[in-house]
Coordinates of C-alpha atoms in Angstrom, one line a residue:
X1 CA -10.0 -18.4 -16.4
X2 CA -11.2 -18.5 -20.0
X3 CA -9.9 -15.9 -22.8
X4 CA -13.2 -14.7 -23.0
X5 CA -12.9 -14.0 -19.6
X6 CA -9.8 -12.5 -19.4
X7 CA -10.9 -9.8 -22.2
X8 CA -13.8 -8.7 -19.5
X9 CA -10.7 -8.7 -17.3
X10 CA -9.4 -6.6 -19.2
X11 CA -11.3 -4.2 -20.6
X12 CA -13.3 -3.7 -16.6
X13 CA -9.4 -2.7 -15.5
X14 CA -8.6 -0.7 -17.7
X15 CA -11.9 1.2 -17.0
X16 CA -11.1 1.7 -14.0
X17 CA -7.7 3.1 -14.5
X18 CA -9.1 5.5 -16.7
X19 CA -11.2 6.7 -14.2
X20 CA -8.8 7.1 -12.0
X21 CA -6.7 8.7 -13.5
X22 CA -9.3 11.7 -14.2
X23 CA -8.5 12.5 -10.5
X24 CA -4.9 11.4 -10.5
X25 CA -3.7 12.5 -14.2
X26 CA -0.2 11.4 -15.5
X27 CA 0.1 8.5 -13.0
X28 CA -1.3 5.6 -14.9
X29 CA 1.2 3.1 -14.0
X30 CA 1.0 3.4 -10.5
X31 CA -2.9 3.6 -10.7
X32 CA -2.3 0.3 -12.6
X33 CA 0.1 -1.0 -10.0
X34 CA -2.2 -0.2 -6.7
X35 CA -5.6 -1.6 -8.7
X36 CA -3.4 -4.6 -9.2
X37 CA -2.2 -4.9 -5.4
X38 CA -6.4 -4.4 -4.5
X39 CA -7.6 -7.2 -6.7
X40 CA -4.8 -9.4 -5.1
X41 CA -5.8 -8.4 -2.3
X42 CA -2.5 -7.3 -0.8
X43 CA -1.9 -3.7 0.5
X44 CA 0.9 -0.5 -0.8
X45 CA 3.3 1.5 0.9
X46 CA 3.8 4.7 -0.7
X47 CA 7.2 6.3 0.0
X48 CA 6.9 9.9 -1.8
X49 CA 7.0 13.3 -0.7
X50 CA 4.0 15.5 0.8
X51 CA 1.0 16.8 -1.4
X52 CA 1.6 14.0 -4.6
X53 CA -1.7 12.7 -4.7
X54 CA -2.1 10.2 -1.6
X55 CA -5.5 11.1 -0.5
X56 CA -6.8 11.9 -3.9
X57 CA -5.6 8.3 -5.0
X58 CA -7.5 6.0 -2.2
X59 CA -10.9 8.2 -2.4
X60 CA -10.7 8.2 -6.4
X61 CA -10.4 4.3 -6.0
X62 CA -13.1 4.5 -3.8
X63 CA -15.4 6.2 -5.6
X64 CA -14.8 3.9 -8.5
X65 CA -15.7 0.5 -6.8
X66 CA -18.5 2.3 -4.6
X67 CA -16.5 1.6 -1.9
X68 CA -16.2 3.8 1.2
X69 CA -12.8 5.2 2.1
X70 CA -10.9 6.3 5.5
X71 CA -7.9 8.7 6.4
X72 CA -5.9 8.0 9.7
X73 CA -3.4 10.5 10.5
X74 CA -1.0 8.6 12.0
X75 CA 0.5 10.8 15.8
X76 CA 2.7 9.5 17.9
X77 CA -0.2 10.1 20.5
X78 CA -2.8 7.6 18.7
X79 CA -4.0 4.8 20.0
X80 CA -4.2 0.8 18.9
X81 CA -8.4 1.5 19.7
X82 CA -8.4 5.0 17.5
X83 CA -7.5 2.5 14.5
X84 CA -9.6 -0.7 14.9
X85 CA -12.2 0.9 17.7
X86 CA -13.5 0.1 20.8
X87 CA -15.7 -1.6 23.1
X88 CA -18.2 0.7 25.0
X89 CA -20.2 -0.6 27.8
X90 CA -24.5 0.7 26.9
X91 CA -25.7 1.7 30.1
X92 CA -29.1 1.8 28.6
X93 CA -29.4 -1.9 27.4
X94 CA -26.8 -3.0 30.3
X95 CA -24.2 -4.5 27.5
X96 CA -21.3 -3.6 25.4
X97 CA -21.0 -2.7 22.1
X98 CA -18.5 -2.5 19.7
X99 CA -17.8 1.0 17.7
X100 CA -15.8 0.0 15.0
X101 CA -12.7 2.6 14.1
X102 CA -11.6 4.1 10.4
X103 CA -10.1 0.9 9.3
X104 CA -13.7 -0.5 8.9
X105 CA -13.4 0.5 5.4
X106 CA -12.8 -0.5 1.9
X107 CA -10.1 1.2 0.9
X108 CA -7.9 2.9 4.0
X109 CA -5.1 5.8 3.9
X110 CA -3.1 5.6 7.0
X111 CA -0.9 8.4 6.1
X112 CA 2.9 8.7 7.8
X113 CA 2.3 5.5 9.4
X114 CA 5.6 5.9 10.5
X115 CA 4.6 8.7 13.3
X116 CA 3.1 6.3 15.6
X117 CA 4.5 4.2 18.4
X118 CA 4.9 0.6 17.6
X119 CA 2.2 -0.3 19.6
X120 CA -0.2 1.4 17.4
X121 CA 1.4 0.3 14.1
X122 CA 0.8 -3.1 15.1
X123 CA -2.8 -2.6 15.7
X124 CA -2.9 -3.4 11.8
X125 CA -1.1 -6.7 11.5
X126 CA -4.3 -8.8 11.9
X127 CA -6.5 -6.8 9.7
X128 CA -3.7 -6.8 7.2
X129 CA -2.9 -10.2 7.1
X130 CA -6.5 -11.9 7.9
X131 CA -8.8 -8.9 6.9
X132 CA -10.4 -8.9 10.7
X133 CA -9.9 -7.0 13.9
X134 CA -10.2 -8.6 17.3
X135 CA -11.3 -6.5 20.1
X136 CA -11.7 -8.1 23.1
X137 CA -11.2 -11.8 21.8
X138 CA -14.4 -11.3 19.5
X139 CA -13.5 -10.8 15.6
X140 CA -15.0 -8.2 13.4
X141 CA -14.9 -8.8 9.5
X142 CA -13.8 -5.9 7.8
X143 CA -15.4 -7.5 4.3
X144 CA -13.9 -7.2 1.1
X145 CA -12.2 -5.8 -0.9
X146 CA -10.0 -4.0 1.5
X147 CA -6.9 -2.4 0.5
X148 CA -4.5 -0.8 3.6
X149 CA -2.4 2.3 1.4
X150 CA 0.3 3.4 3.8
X151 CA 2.6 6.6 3.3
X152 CA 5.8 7.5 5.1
X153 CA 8.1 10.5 4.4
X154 CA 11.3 9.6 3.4
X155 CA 12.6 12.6 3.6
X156 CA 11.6 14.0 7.2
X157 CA 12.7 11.6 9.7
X158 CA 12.2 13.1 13.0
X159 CA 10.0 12.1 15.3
X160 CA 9.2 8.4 13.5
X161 CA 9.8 5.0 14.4
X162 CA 11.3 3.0 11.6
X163 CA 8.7 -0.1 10.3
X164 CA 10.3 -3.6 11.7
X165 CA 10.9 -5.9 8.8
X166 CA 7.5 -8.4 9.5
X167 CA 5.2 -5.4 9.5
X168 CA 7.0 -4.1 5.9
X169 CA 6.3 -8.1 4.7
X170 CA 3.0 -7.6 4.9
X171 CA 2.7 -5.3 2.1
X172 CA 2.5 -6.4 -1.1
X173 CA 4.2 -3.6 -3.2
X174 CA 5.9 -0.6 -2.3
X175 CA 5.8 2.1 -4.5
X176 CA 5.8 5.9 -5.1
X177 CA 3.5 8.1 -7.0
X178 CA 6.2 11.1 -7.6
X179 CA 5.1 14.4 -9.2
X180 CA 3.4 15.1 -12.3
X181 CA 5.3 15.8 -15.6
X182 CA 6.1 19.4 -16.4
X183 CA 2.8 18.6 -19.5
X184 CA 0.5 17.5 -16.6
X185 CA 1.6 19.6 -14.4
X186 CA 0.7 22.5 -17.1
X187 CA -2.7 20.8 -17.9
X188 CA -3.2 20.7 -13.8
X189 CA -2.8 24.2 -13.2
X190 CA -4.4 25.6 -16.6
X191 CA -7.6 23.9 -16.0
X192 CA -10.2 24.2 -12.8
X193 CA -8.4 23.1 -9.7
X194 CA -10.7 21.3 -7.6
X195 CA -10.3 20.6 -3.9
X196 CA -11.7 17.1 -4.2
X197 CA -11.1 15.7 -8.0
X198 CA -12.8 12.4 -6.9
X199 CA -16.5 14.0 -5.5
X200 CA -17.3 14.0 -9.3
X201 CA -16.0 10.3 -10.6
X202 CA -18.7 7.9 -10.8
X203 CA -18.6 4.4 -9.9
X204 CA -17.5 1.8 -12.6
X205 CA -18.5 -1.4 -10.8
X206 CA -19.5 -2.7 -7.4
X207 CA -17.3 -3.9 -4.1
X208 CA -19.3 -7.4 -4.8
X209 CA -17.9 -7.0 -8.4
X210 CA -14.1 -6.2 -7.4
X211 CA -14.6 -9.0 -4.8
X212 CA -15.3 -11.3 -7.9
X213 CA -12.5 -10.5 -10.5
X214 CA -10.2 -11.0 -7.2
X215 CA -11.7 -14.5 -7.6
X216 CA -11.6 -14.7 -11.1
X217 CA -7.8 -13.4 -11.1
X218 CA -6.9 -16.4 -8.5
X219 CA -7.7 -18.6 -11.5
X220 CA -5.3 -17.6 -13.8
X221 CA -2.8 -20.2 -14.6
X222 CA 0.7 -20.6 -13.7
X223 CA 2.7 -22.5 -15.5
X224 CA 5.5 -24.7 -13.0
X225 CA 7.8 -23.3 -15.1
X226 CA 7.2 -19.9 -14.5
X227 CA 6.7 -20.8 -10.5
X228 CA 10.4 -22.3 -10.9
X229 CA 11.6 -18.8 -12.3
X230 CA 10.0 -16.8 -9.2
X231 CA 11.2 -19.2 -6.6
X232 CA 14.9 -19.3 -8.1
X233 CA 14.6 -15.8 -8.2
X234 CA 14.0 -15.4 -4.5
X235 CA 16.3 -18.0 -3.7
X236 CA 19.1 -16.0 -5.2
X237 CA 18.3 -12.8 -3.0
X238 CA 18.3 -15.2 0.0
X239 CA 21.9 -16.6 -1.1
X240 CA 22.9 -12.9 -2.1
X241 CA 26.6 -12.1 -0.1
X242 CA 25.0 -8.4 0.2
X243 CA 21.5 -9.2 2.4
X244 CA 21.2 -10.6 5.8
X245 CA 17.5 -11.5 4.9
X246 CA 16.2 -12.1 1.5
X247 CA 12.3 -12.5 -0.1
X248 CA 10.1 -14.1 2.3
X249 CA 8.0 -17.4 1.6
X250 CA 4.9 -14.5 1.9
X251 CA 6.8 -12.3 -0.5
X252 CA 7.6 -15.2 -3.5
X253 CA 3.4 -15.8 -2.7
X254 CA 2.8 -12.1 -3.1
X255 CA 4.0 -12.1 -6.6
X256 CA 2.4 -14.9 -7.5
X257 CA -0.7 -13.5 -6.3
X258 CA -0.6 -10.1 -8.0
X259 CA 1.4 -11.3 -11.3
X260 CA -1.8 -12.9 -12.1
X261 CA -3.9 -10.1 -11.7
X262 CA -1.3 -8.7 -13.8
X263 CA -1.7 -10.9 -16.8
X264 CA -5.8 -11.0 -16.5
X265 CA -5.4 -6.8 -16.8
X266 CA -3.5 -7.6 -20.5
X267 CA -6.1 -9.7 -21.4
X268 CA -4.0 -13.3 -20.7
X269 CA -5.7 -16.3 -19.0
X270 CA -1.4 -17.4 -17.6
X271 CA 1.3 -15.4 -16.2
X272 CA 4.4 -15.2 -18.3
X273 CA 7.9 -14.8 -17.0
X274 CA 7.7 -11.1 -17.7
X275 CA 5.4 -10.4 -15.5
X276 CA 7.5 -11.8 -13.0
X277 CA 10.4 -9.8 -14.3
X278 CA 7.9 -6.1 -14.6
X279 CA 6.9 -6.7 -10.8
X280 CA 9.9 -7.7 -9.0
X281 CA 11.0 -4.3 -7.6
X282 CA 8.0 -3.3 -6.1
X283 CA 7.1 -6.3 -4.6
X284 CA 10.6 -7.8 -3.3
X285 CA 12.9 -4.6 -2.5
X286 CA 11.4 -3.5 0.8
X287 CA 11.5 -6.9 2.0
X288 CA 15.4 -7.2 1.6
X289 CA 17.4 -6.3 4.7
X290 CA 21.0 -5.3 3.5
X291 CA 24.5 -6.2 5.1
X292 CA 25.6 -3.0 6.6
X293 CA 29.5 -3.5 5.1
X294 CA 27.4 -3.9 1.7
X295 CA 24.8 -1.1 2.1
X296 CA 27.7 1.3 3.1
X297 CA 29.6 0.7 0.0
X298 CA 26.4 1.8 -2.3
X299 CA 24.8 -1.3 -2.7
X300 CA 20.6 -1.4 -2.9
X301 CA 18.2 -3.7 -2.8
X302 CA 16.8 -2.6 -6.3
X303 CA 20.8 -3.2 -7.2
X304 CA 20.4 -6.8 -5.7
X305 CA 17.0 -7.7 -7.4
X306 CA 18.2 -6.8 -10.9
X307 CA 21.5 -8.6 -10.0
X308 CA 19.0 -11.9 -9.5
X309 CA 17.2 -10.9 -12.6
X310 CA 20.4 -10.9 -14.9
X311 CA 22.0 -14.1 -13.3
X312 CA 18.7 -16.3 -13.3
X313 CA 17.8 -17.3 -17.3
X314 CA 14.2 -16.9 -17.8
X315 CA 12.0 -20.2 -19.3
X316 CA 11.8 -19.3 -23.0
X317 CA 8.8 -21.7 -23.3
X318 CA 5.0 -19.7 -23.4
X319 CA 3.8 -20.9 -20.4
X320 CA -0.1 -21.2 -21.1
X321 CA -2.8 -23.6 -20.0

């Protein structure tokens, strides 16, 4: 990536934030965050509380990458075939075809994913991890981008089956959108509430665009430096006396992947150790599974991360190309 094209970087994310956030006001960062997570093409779990702006979030990003956008309401009664689809035999033409399901999409909500059985949460691990579905041993493309957002509740736990740690690997970040500011929150209510804020956003590039400065992000530089910081780093939450599993080998990729995305939003053609530092939470705490005797006493996996964070120096050096 050249600087010139890092500013065009740049200045096309920060567009599309700002759009965004004309459906989604007050939450720039986490707008900032998921974009990121899409043009690393990695996927978000959202842990927050009902009615925060879930839905209004994946169709606003949607609208702004003409991109098409699905909602799967996640029952413990649905089915692995109600998510990816099914093959139906055609009586008239004597063969079957495929009808592809909601996760033929670019941008998919499967809200509570937590409701459903197992069974059906695992009917996106492929698409997740390889961006295809296979229905009876033929593969369907799901094209690009596509971002999975998944929500659980973590308040209301009855009646859900937790996520198994490989399943929770395969998101990039985890985050939570929260509610609006008691200013926003004014500004919401004083102005015309509408049912769907996104209908009126219009588009600020193409799919085939995102699709490119996904490509253009992958060719940001990382110094070995900085790649020393972030595998030290993880190798310190492996070592950790308080986990039983530390950051996965797809985990220390993961922030490589989306810290340079990171650095091409500011307008930087390398990733710096603070990007690194700025991302480690959401990407590395919900892949940390805690020794019981330390989680009872109060300790966290945010607790742990900035424990790594405090006893692994930082390179001091610039690390540019």
């Amino acid at each position: 990536m050249t600087p010139e094209q890092a500013a065009w970087f740049r200045d096309t994310f920060t567009r599309l934030v700002d759009n965004v956030d004309q459906a989604l006001m007050g939450k720039r960062e986490v707008v900032g965050l998921v974009l990121a997570a899409m043009l690393a093409e990695g996927h978000v779990l959202l842990e927050d509380a009902p009615g925060t702006g879930k839905t209004s979030l994946a169709k606003a990003l949607a609208a702004s990458v003409q991109g098409s956008s699905t909602r799967i309401q996640f029952t413990p009664d649905l089915l692995p075939s109600d998510v990816t689809g099914v093959t139906i035999y055609d009586q008239a033409n004597h063969s079957f075809e495929f009808h592809r399901g909601p996760v033929f999409a670019s941008i998919v909500l499967a809200d509570e994913i937590n409701r459903a059985s197992p069974k059906t949460q695992s009917a996106l691990l492929e698409v997740m991890e390889e961006s295809r579905v296979t229905v009876d041993g033929t593969p369907h493309e799901v094209g690009r981008p596509f971002l999975v957002i998944a929500t659980q509740n973590p308040i209301e736990q009855a009646g859900t089956y937790k996520l198994p740690e490989a399943q929770l690997d395969r998101f990039m970040i985890k985050t939570s959108i929260g509610y609006p500011s008691l200013a926003v929150a004014e500004r919401i209510l004083a102005g015309n509430v509408e049912r769907n804020p996104s209908a009126n956003l219009q588009a600020v590039i193409t799919t085939r665009a995102v699709a490119d400065m996904a490509d253009l992000a992958a060719s940001v530089h990382v110094d070995p430096a900085v790649a020393r910081y972030a595998a030290q780093l993880v190798e310190a939450t492996r070592e950790s006396a308080s986990t039983k599993l530390g950051v996965s080998v797809r985990g220390a990729i993961s922030m490589m992947r989306i810290a340079r995305v990171v650095a091409a939003s500011q307008g930087r053609h390398y990733v710096i150790p603070d990007d690194v530092k700025a991302l480690a939470a959401p990407v590395w705490t919900h892949r940390l599974v805690l020794d019981p005797e330390a989680e009872f006493a109060g300790t966290t996996p945010e607790s742990i991360i900035e424990r790594a964070l405090g006893d692994v120096e930082a390179p001091l050096a610039r690390a540019s190309a």
